Coordinates of C-alpha atoms and ligand atoms in Angstrom, one line a residue:
M47 CA -22.9 23.1 -44.5
Y48 CA -23.1 23.6 -40.8
N49 CA -26.3 25.3 -40.6
L50 CA -27.8 22.4 -42.7
T51 CA -26.4 20.0 -40.3
N52 CA -27.9 21.7 -37.5
D53 CA -31.3 22.0 -39.1
F54 CA -31.0 18.3 -40.1
L55 CA -30.3 17.3 -36.5
S56 CA -32.5 19.5 -35.0
S57 CA -35.6 18.0 -36.7
Y58 CA -34.5 14.6 -35.8
F59 CA -33.5 15.6 -32.2
S60 CA -36.6 17.6 -31.1
N61 CA -37.5 15.1 -28.5
P62 CA -36.3 16.5 -24.9
T63 CA -36.3 13.1 -23.3
A64 CA -34.2 11.7 -26.3
I65 CA -31.7 14.5 -25.7
V66 CA -31.5 14.2 -21.7
A67 CA -31.0 10.2 -22.6
L68 CA -28.3 11.0 -24.9
I69 CA -26.5 13.5 -22.5
A70 CA -26.7 11.0 -19.8
A71 CA -25.3 8.2 -22.1
L72 CA -22.3 10.3 -23.3
L73 CA -21.6 11.2 -19.7
L74 CA -21.7 7.9 -18.6
Y75 CA -19.2 6.7 -21.2
K76 CA -16.9 9.5 -20.3
F77 CA -16.9 8.6 -16.7
L78 CA -16.4 4.6 -17.6
S79 CA -13.7 5.6 -20.1
R80 CA -11.7 7.3 -17.5
R81 CA -11.9 4.5 -15.0
Y82 CA -11.4 1.6 -17.6
R83 CA -8.4 2.3 -19.8
R84 CA -9.6 -0.3 -22.5
L85 CA -12.5 2.1 -23.5
P86 CA -10.8 4.7 -26.0
P87 CA -11.3 8.2 -24.6
L88 CA -13.4 10.1 -27.1
P89 CA -13.6 13.8 -26.9
I90 CA -17.4 14.3 -26.5
G91 CA -17.3 17.6 -24.5
W92 CA -18.5 19.7 -27.3
V93 CA -21.1 17.3 -28.3
V94 CA -22.7 17.5 -24.7
A95 CA -22.4 21.3 -24.8
Y96 CA -24.3 21.3 -28.4
L97 CA -27.0 18.9 -26.8
S98 CA -27.4 21.0 -23.8
L99 CA -28.0 24.4 -25.7
H100 CA -30.3 22.4 -28.2
L101 CA -32.2 21.1 -25.1
I102 CA -32.9 24.6 -24.0
E103 CA -33.8 25.4 -27.7
T104 CA -36.5 23.0 -27.7
L105 CA -37.8 23.4 -24.3
L106 CA -38.0 27.3 -25.1
P107 CA -42.0 27.8 -25.3
E108 CA -43.1 29.3 -28.6
P109 CA -44.7 32.6 -27.0
F110 CA -41.6 33.2 -25.0
A111 CA -39.1 32.9 -28.1
A112 CA -41.6 35.2 -30.2
E113 CA -41.4 37.9 -27.4
N114 CA -37.7 37.4 -27.1
P115 CA -36.3 36.8 -30.5
E116 CA -32.8 38.0 -29.8
L117 CA -32.4 35.6 -27.0
A118 CA -33.7 32.7 -29.2
K119 CA -31.4 33.6 -32.0
W120 CA -28.5 33.6 -29.7
I121 CA -29.2 30.3 -28.2
T122 CA -29.4 29.0 -31.8
V123 CA -26.2 30.7 -32.6
G124 CA -24.4 29.0 -29.7
A125 CA -25.6 25.8 -30.6
I126 CA -24.4 26.0 -33.9
I127 CA -20.9 26.9 -33.1
F128 CA -20.8 23.9 -30.4
L129 CA -21.9 21.6 -33.0
N130 CA -19.4 22.5 -35.4
F131 CA -16.8 22.6 -32.7
A132 CA -18.0 18.9 -31.9
I133 CA -17.7 17.9 -35.6
V134 CA -14.3 19.2 -36.1
R135 CA -12.9 17.7 -32.7
L136 CA -14.5 14.3 -33.4
L137 CA -13.1 14.5 -37.0
F138 CA -9.6 15.3 -35.7
A139 CA -9.9 12.6 -33.2
V140 CA -10.7 9.6 -35.9
C141 CA -8.5 11.1 -38.7
V142 CA -5.5 12.5 -36.8
D143 CA -5.4 11.3 -33.2
F144 CA -6.3 7.3 -33.8
W145 CA -4.2 7.3 -37.0
Y146 CA -1.2 8.5 -35.4
H147 CA -1.5 6.2 -32.5
W148 CA -2.0 3.5 -34.8
R149 CA 0.8 4.2 -37.4
R150 CA 3.6 5.8 -35.0
K151 CA 2.5 4.2 -31.6
G152 CA 2.6 7.4 -29.9
I153 CA 0.5 10.4 -28.9
F154 CA 0.1 13.4 -31.2
P155 CA 1.9 16.3 -29.7
T156 CA -0.6 18.0 -27.7
I157 CA 0.6 21.6 -28.6
T158 CA 0.3 21.2 -32.3
R159 CA -3.2 19.5 -31.8
D160 CA -4.4 22.4 -29.4
V161 CA -3.1 25.0 -32.1
I162 CA -4.7 23.7 -35.1
L163 CA -8.1 23.0 -33.3
A164 CA -7.6 26.7 -31.9
G165 CA -7.5 27.9 -35.4
C166 CA -10.5 25.7 -36.6
Y167 CA -12.4 27.0 -33.7
L168 CA -11.6 30.5 -34.4
V169 CA -12.7 30.3 -38.3
I170 CA -15.9 28.6 -37.1
V171 CA -16.6 31.3 -34.5
F172 CA -16.0 33.9 -37.3
V173 CA -18.1 32.4 -39.8
V174 CA -21.1 31.5 -37.6
L175 CA -21.2 34.9 -36.0
R176 CA -21.2 36.5 -39.5
T177 CA -23.9 34.3 -41.3
R178 CA -26.0 33.6 -38.2
G179 CA -25.4 36.3 -35.9
G180 CA -24.9 39.2 -38.1
V181 CA -21.6 40.2 -36.4
N182 CA -18.3 40.9 -38.4
L183 CA -15.6 40.2 -35.8
I184 CA -12.9 40.9 -38.5
S185 CA -13.8 44.3 -39.1
L186 CA -14.6 44.8 -35.3
V187 CA -10.9 43.8 -34.5
T188 CA -9.2 45.6 -37.3
T189 CA -11.1 48.9 -36.7
S190 CA -10.8 48.7 -33.0
A191 CA -7.2 49.6 -32.3
V192 CA -7.6 49.7 -28.5
L193 CA -9.0 46.2 -28.4
T194 CA -6.3 45.0 -30.8
A195 CA -3.8 46.3 -28.7
V196 CA -5.2 45.1 -25.3
I197 CA -5.5 41.5 -26.8
G198 CA -1.9 41.7 -28.1
F199 CA -0.6 43.0 -25.0
A200 CA -2.4 40.5 -22.8
A201 CA -1.6 37.5 -25.1
Q202 CA 2.2 38.4 -25.2
N203 CA 3.3 36.1 -22.4
T204 CA 0.8 33.3 -23.3
L205 CA 1.8 33.6 -27.2
G206 CA 5.6 33.6 -26.2
N207 CA 5.1 30.3 -24.4
L208 CA 2.9 29.1 -26.8
F209 CA 5.5 29.4 -29.8
A210 CA 8.2 28.1 -27.4
G211 CA 6.1 25.2 -26.8
L212 CA 5.5 24.7 -30.6
S213 CA 9.4 25.1 -30.9
L214 CA 10.0 22.3 -28.4
Q215 CA 7.6 19.9 -30.0
M216 CA 9.2 20.3 -33.3
E217 CA 12.9 20.2 -32.0
K218 CA 12.1 17.6 -29.4
P219 CA 15.0 18.3 -27.2
Y220 CA 13.3 16.1 -24.6
N221 CA 10.2 13.9 -24.3
V222 CA 8.0 12.6 -21.5
G223 CA 9.9 10.3 -19.2
D224 CA 13.4 12.0 -19.8
W225 CA 15.5 13.3 -17.0
I226 CA 16.4 17.0 -17.9
S227 CA 18.2 19.8 -15.9
Y228 CA 17.6 23.4 -16.5
G229 CA 19.4 26.1 -14.4
E230 CA 19.2 24.9 -10.8
N231 CA 16.2 22.5 -11.5
T232 CA 16.6 18.8 -12.4
G233 CA 13.7 16.4 -12.8
Q234 CA 11.9 13.9 -15.0
V235 CA 9.5 15.3 -17.5
V236 CA 6.0 14.4 -16.6
G237 CA 4.1 16.5 -19.0
I238 CA 4.7 19.0 -21.9
G239 CA 1.9 21.6 -22.2
W240 CA 1.4 24.3 -24.6
N241 CA 2.3 26.6 -21.9
A242 CA 4.7 25.0 -19.5
T243 CA 6.6 21.9 -18.8
K244 CA 6.0 19.7 -15.8
L245 CA 9.1 18.1 -14.0
R246 CA 9.1 15.8 -11.1
T247 CA 12.3 16.2 -8.9
F248 CA 14.3 13.7 -6.9
D249 CA 12.4 15.1 -3.6
D250 CA 9.0 14.0 -5.6
E251 CA 8.1 17.9 -6.0
I252 CA 6.7 19.0 -9.3
I253 CA 7.9 21.9 -10.8
I254 CA 6.0 23.8 -13.7
V255 CA 8.4 25.5 -16.0
P256 CA 7.2 28.1 -18.5
N257 CA 8.2 26.7 -22.0
L258 CA 9.9 30.1 -22.9
D259 CA 12.1 29.8 -19.9
I260 CA 13.1 26.5 -21.2
T261 CA 14.1 27.4 -24.6
K262 CA 16.2 30.6 -23.4
A263 CA 18.1 28.3 -20.8
V264 CA 20.8 25.8 -21.3
L265 CA 19.3 22.6 -21.1
K266 CA 20.9 19.2 -20.2
N267 CA 19.2 16.0 -21.1
F268 CA 20.5 13.0 -19.3
S269 CA 18.3 10.6 -21.1
R270 CA 19.6 11.4 -24.6
P271 CA 21.3 10.0 -26.8
S272 CA 21.2 7.2 -24.7
K273 CA 20.1 6.7 -21.0
R274 CA 23.7 6.1 -20.2
H275 CA 25.3 8.5 -17.9
V276 CA 28.7 8.8 -15.9
M277 CA 28.8 9.3 -12.4
K278 CA 32.1 10.5 -10.5
I279 CA 32.9 9.9 -7.1
E280 CA 35.6 11.4 -5.2
I281 CA 37.2 9.7 -2.1
G282 CA 40.3 10.3 0.1
L283 CA 42.4 7.7 1.1
D284 CA 45.6 6.9 3.4
Y285 CA 48.8 8.6 2.1
N286 CA 50.5 5.0 3.4
T287 CA 48.5 3.0 0.7
P288 CA 50.3 2.5 -2.6
P289 CA 48.0 4.3 -5.1
N290 CA 48.0 1.3 -7.6
Y291 CA 46.9 -1.1 -4.7
A292 CA 44.2 1.6 -3.7
R293 CA 43.1 1.9 -7.3
G294 CA 42.8 -1.9 -7.6
V295 CA 40.5 -2.2 -4.5
L296 CA 38.3 0.4 -5.8
L297 CA 38.1 -0.9 -9.4
Q298 CA 37.2 -4.2 -8.1
A299 CA 34.4 -2.5 -5.9
L300 CA 32.9 -0.9 -9.1
H301 CA 33.6 -4.2 -11.1
D302 CA 31.5 -6.3 -8.6
D303 CA 28.4 -4.1 -8.6
Q304 CA 25.9 -5.4 -11.5
R305 CA 24.6 -1.7 -12.0
V306 CA 27.9 -0.5 -13.1
V307 CA 28.4 -0.7 -17.0
Q308 CA 31.6 -2.5 -17.5
D309 CA 31.8 -1.3 -21.2
P310 CA 33.3 1.4 -21.2
P311 CA 35.3 0.1 -18.3
P312 CA 35.0 2.1 -15.0
Q313 CA 38.2 4.3 -14.2
V314 CA 39.9 5.4 -11.3
R315 CA 42.5 8.1 -11.0
V316 CA 44.5 9.9 -8.7
L317 CA 43.0 13.4 -8.4
Q318 CA 45.3 15.3 -6.0
Y319 CA 47.7 14.9 -3.0
A320 CA 45.3 16.8 -0.5
D321 CA 46.2 17.9 3.0
F322 CA 45.4 14.6 4.9
A323 CA 44.7 12.0 2.1
I324 CA 45.2 11.1 -1.5
T325 CA 42.0 12.2 -3.3
Y326 CA 40.9 9.5 -6.0
Q327 CA 38.1 10.2 -8.5
L328 CA 35.9 7.1 -9.6
R329 CA 34.2 7.3 -13.1
F330 CA 31.8 4.9 -14.1
A331 CA 28.8 4.6 -16.3
Y332 CA 25.4 3.4 -15.4
N333 CA 22.0 3.3 -17.1
D334 CA 19.4 5.3 -15.7
Y335 CA 19.9 8.9 -14.4
G336 CA 16.8 8.3 -12.2
T337 CA 18.8 6.0 -9.9
W338 CA 21.6 8.5 -9.4
P339 CA 21.1 9.3 -5.7
M340 CA 20.3 5.6 -4.5
L341 CA 23.2 4.1 -6.7
R342 CA 25.6 6.7 -5.4
G343 CA 24.7 6.2 -1.7
E344 CA 25.0 2.3 -2.2
I345 CA 28.4 2.5 -3.9
M346 CA 29.8 4.8 -1.3
N347 CA 28.3 2.5 1.4
N348 CA 29.9 -0.6 -0.2
L349 CA 33.6 1.4 -0.8
W350 CA 33.4 1.4 3.2
Y351 CA 33.4 -2.4 3.5
A352 CA 35.7 -3.0 0.4
L353 CA 38.4 -0.6 1.9
K354 CA 38.1 -1.9 5.5
R355 CA 38.8 -5.5 4.2
A356 CA 41.6 -4.2 2.1
R357 CA 42.9 -2.5 5.5
I358 CA 42.8 0.9 3.8
S359 CA 41.7 3.8 6.1
I360 CA 39.8 6.8 5.1
P361 CA 41.7 9.4 7.1
F362 CA 40.5 12.3 8.7
P363 CA 42.7 14.9 10.7
V364 CA 41.4 14.7 14.2
R365 CA 42.0 11.0 14.5
D366 CA 45.7 11.1 12.9
V367 CA 46.6 13.6 15.6
R368 CA 45.3 11.9 18.6
L369 CA 46.1 8.4 17.7
H370 CA 49.9 8.7 17.9
H371 CA 49.9 10.2 21.3
V372 CA 46.8 9.3 23.5
E373 CA 44.8 6.7 21.9
R374 CA 47.6 3.7 21.1
R375 CA 47.0 1.9 24.5
V376 CA 43.1 2.1 24.1
D377 CA 43.4 1.2 20.5
L378 CA 45.6 -2.2 21.5
A379 CA 43.1 -3.1 24.3
R380 CA 40.2 -3.0 21.7
R381 CA 42.1 -5.3 19.2
E382 CA 42.7 -7.8 22.0
R383 CA 39.1 -7.7 22.8
E384 CA 38.2 -8.6 19.0
N385 CA 40.8 -11.2 18.8
E386 CA 39.3 -12.9 22.0
A387 CA 35.9 -12.7 20.3
I388 CA 37.4 -14.0 17.0
R389 CA 38.9 -17.0 19.0
A390 CA 35.6 -17.8 20.7
N391 CA 33.8 -18.0 17.1
I392 CA 36.3 -20.2 15.7
D393 CA 35.8 -22.7 18.7
A394 CA 32.1 -22.6 17.9
T395 CA 32.6 -23.4 14.1
P396 CA 31.8 -27.2 13.3
M397 CA 34.1 -27.5 10.7
L398 CA 37.1 -26.9 12.8
T399 CA 35.9 -28.8 15.9
P400 CA 38.4 -31.8 15.0
L401 CA 41.4 -29.5 15.5
S402 CA 43.2 -28.8 18.5
A403 CA 43.1 -25.9 20.8
S404 CA 46.7 -24.8 19.6
E405 CA 45.7 -25.4 15.9
R406 CA 42.7 -23.4 16.2
E407 CA 44.9 -20.6 17.8
L408 CA 46.9 -20.6 14.6
I409 CA 43.7 -20.2 12.3
A410 CA 42.7 -17.4 14.5
R411 CA 46.0 -15.5 14.2
K412 CA 46.5 -16.4 10.4
M413 CA 42.8 -15.8 8.9
R414 CA 41.4 -12.6 8.2
V415 CA 38.1 -11.2 9.3
Q416 CA 36.3 -9.5 6.4
D417 CA 32.9 -7.5 6.4
Y418 CA 30.6 -7.4 3.5
G419 CA 27.7 -4.9 3.0
Q420 CA 24.5 -6.1 1.8
R421 CA 24.4 -7.0 -2.0
E422 CA 28.2 -7.2 -2.2
V423 CA 29.7 -9.9 -4.1
V424 CA 32.3 -12.2 -2.1
V425 CA 33.1 -14.6 -4.8
K426 CA 32.2 -14.6 -8.5
Q427 CA 31.2 -17.5 -10.6
G428 CA 33.9 -18.3 -13.1
E429 CA 36.8 -16.6 -11.2
A430 CA 39.9 -18.2 -9.8
G431 CA 39.7 -18.6 -5.9
D432 CA 42.6 -18.5 -3.6
S433 CA 40.6 -18.7 -0.1
M434 CA 37.6 -20.1 1.6
Y435 CA 35.2 -18.4 3.9
I436 CA 33.3 -19.4 7.3
L437 CA 30.2 -17.2 7.8
H438 CA 30.2 -15.8 11.3
R439 CA 27.6 -13.2 11.0
G440 CA 24.7 -12.3 8.6
A441 CA 23.6 -14.2 5.4
C442 CA 24.8 -15.1 2.0
D443 CA 23.0 -16.2 -1.1
V444 CA 24.6 -18.7 -3.5
V445 CA 23.7 -17.6 -7.0
V446 CA 24.4 -19.9 -10.3
K447 CA 24.0 -18.7 -13.7
S448 CA 23.9 -21.3 -16.4
G449 CA 24.0 -20.4 -20.1
D450 CA 21.5 -17.6 -21.2
S451 CA 18.8 -18.6 -18.2
P452 CA 18.5 -15.8 -15.9
E453 CA 20.5 -16.2 -12.3
M454 CA 19.2 -18.7 -9.8
V455 CA 19.6 -18.7 -5.9
V456 CA 20.6 -22.2 -5.0
A457 CA 21.2 -21.8 -1.5
T458 CA 21.0 -19.1 1.3
L459 CA 23.7 -19.9 3.7
T460 CA 23.5 -18.7 7.5
P461 CA 26.2 -19.1 10.2
P462 CA 28.2 -21.2 10.8
A463 CA 28.2 -22.2 7.3
F464 CA 31.2 -22.0 4.9
F465 CA 31.8 -21.7 1.4
G466 CA 34.3 -21.2 -1.2
E467 CA 35.9 -24.6 -0.7
M468 CA 35.1 -26.1 -4.1
S469 CA 37.7 -24.0 -5.9
L470 CA 40.3 -24.6 -3.4
L471 CA 39.6 -28.3 -3.5
T472 CA 39.3 -28.8 -7.1
G473 CA 41.7 -25.9 -8.3
E474 CA 38.6 -25.0 -10.6
P475 CA 36.9 -21.6 -11.3
R476 CA 34.3 -20.6 -8.7
T477 CA 31.0 -22.6 -9.5
A478 CA 28.8 -19.9 -8.1
T479 CA 28.5 -16.2 -7.0
V480 CA 28.2 -15.7 -3.2
R481 CA 26.5 -12.5 -2.6
A482 CA 26.0 -10.9 1.0
K483 CA 21.9 -11.0 1.5
E484 CA 22.5 -8.7 4.4
D485 CA 25.7 -7.4 6.2
S486 CA 27.9 -10.0 6.9
R487 CA 31.1 -11.0 8.6
L488 CA 33.3 -13.5 7.1
F489 CA 36.5 -15.5 8.3
A490 CA 38.6 -15.7 5.2
I491 CA 41.1 -18.6 5.4
H492 CA 43.7 -18.3 2.5
K493 CA 44.7 -21.5 0.3
E494 CA 48.1 -22.1 2.4
L495 CA 46.4 -22.0 5.7
F496 CA 43.6 -24.4 4.3
A497 CA 46.5 -26.8 3.2
E498 CA 48.1 -26.6 6.9
I499 CA 44.5 -27.2 8.4
L500 CA 43.8 -30.1 6.1
Q501 CA 47.3 -31.5 7.1
K502 CA 46.5 -31.3 10.7
D503 CA 43.5 -33.4 10.9
P504 CA 42.3 -35.9 8.1
K505 CA 38.8 -35.8 9.5
I506 CA 38.3 -32.4 8.0
S507 CA 39.0 -33.7 4.4
E508 CA 36.2 -36.3 4.8
Q509 CA 33.9 -33.7 6.1
L510 CA 34.4 -31.5 3.2
A511 CA 34.4 -34.1 0.7
K512 CA 30.8 -35.0 2.0
A513 CA 29.9 -31.2 2.0
L514 CA 31.2 -30.6 -1.4
A515 CA 29.4 -33.9 -3.0
R516 CA 26.2 -32.6 -1.2
R517 CA 26.5 -29.2 -2.8
Q518 CA 27.4 -30.4 -6.4
D519 CA 24.1 -32.7 -6.3
E520 CA 22.0 -29.9 -4.9
T521 CA 23.0 -27.6 -7.5
A522 CA 22.9 -30.0 -10.3
A523 CA 19.2 -30.8 -9.1
K524 CA 18.3 -27.0 -9.1
L525 CA 19.6 -26.7 -12.5
G526 CA 18.2 -29.8 -13.7
K527 CA 21.3 -31.4 -14.8
Q528 CA 22.7 -35.0 -14.5
R529 CA 23.1 -36.0 -10.9
E530 CA 25.8 -38.6 -9.5
D531 CA 25.4 -40.8 -6.6
E532 CA 26.5 -38.8 -3.5
A533 CA 28.5 -41.3 -1.6
A534 CA 30.5 -42.4 -4.6
A535 CA 31.0 -38.6 -5.4
A536 CA 32.3 -38.0 -2.0
S537 CA 34.8 -40.8 -2.0
K538 CA 36.1 -39.9 -5.1
L539 CA 36.5 -36.2 -4.1
L540 CA 38.2 -37.1 -0.9
A541 CA 40.8 -39.3 -2.9
R542 CA 41.3 -36.2 -5.1
I543 CA 41.8 -33.7 -1.9
R544 CA 44.4 -36.0 -0.5
T545 CA 46.3 -36.3 -3.6
F546 CA 46.1 -32.4 -4.1
F547 CA 47.1 -31.7 -0.7
G548 CA 49.3 -34.6 -0.1
V549 CA 47.0 -35.7 3.1
S550 CA 47.4 -39.3 3.9
Ligands
LIG638 P1 33.3 -22.3 -5.0 O1 33.1 -23.0 -6.2 O2 34.7 -22.3 -4.5 O3 32.8 -20.9 -4.8 C1 31.2 -20.6 -4.9 C2 30.9 -21.3 -3.6 O4 29.4 -21.7 -3.7 C3 31.2 -23.0 -3.8 O5 32.4 -23.2 -3.7 C4 30.4 -23.5 -2.5 O6 31.0 -23.3 -1.3 C5 29.2 -22.7 -2.5 N1 28.2 -23.4 -3.1 C6 28.0 -23.9 -4.4 N2 26.7 -24.5 -4.6 C7 26.1 -24.7 -3.3 C8 25.0 -25.3 -2.8 N3 24.0 -25.9 -3.6 N4 24.7 -25.0 -1.5 C9 25.5 -24.4 -0.7 N5 26.9 -23.8 -1.2 C10 27.1 -23.9 -2.5

């Protein structure tokens, strides 16, 4: 059949110019299909090989062919072999590759495809050599024990990898895109070949692992059965901090990070009473192993801020030994300098300017300075609030989530803005989430202190009522909700604040 096809095609394609044009057209298509992904990648390599040999066949002068019959015969045999390869490859592409892609929306396993094609090619070579070349490869291989042994020996490793690759394709312990770890190597699978699997590591290195090695090793797949993975972080905290308080602070830090899965809930355990610290272990789930190093770094980073705000120290031996004896005085002087800076900042806050110097001094003593790292949540929408904040340094986003629609940034606050007053004034849950846009320093004013401030100066209530009405109006406008007259809303709020705090 193949010979007939060859004879049939040869009779039609005997014009060298037409053959050259066809080769050029095919090569152009190959080039274009690589550049423009919309063109289907047709396997035309064997067709080009066949046409090239056929071109030589047609260009061979008659007298030369008559003088060298053997050469002419082998060129024809080669052409027939390539033509048959091309037919098989194209049939496979149409019947298997496209069908598989269309039905299963995936790529046919490369190793299985290569093995099937290699089997077909082998049969073609045997048949064509036998019928057209007069060579019987089967008897050659079976009778030559040495040749068989050499081929067998040389192919030992390759065959081992090939079969390992086949078993990997059938069992599918991992797919392209999965994060796996084998021995000391961890990486994302970027390709599974018939000989080896390619991994890309966290350091952007490519590791090529022979399939045989992978089937022999203990393999961990971080992307199966789901992409969810558990991270453990250990941290040592001060012996003077009660463990339940410390656990609460650590859990809150995990709770505030959007990337930490909340179901199952994160856990914090006391791991051991070590030499200088109580070691805690944080365990939480997250959704993509590929983000592991970055997420861990950011959580460790945010823990520092959360612990600092909660006044929990991360002890280290050298400091504990020196602090008691030598550095106490130095520490006191440093704290005094810090307090002076805080007083200067309070004096510069417009909201507090109506207050007298002694009243501002009271605030400086009673409020708390809190540092927040970038992306940390200061207040969360829907939660109860017992403090308001003055932004001293950095910037914070005010984010509102309404129903199923995605989060929306309604304002970005910069110093000396304040926020968190709405909950305190209305007693209702937080109307928005406020998240540090960059590292920020805040002054937290607790409810009782806030009440004291309002008692001291009625002008502050008016200022706050106006700001509250303006913010409610801005948020309503951004969310496309019904808006109220700002002045009317402000006077209603002022009356409410006065009754709530008993201010005249
Ligand atoms: P509260 O509701 O207690 O907590 C979230 C805070 O975000 C809120 O108080 C306001 O201080 C602040 N906030 C809400 N909407 C806006 C807005 N449109 N502009 C500026 N700040 C806002």
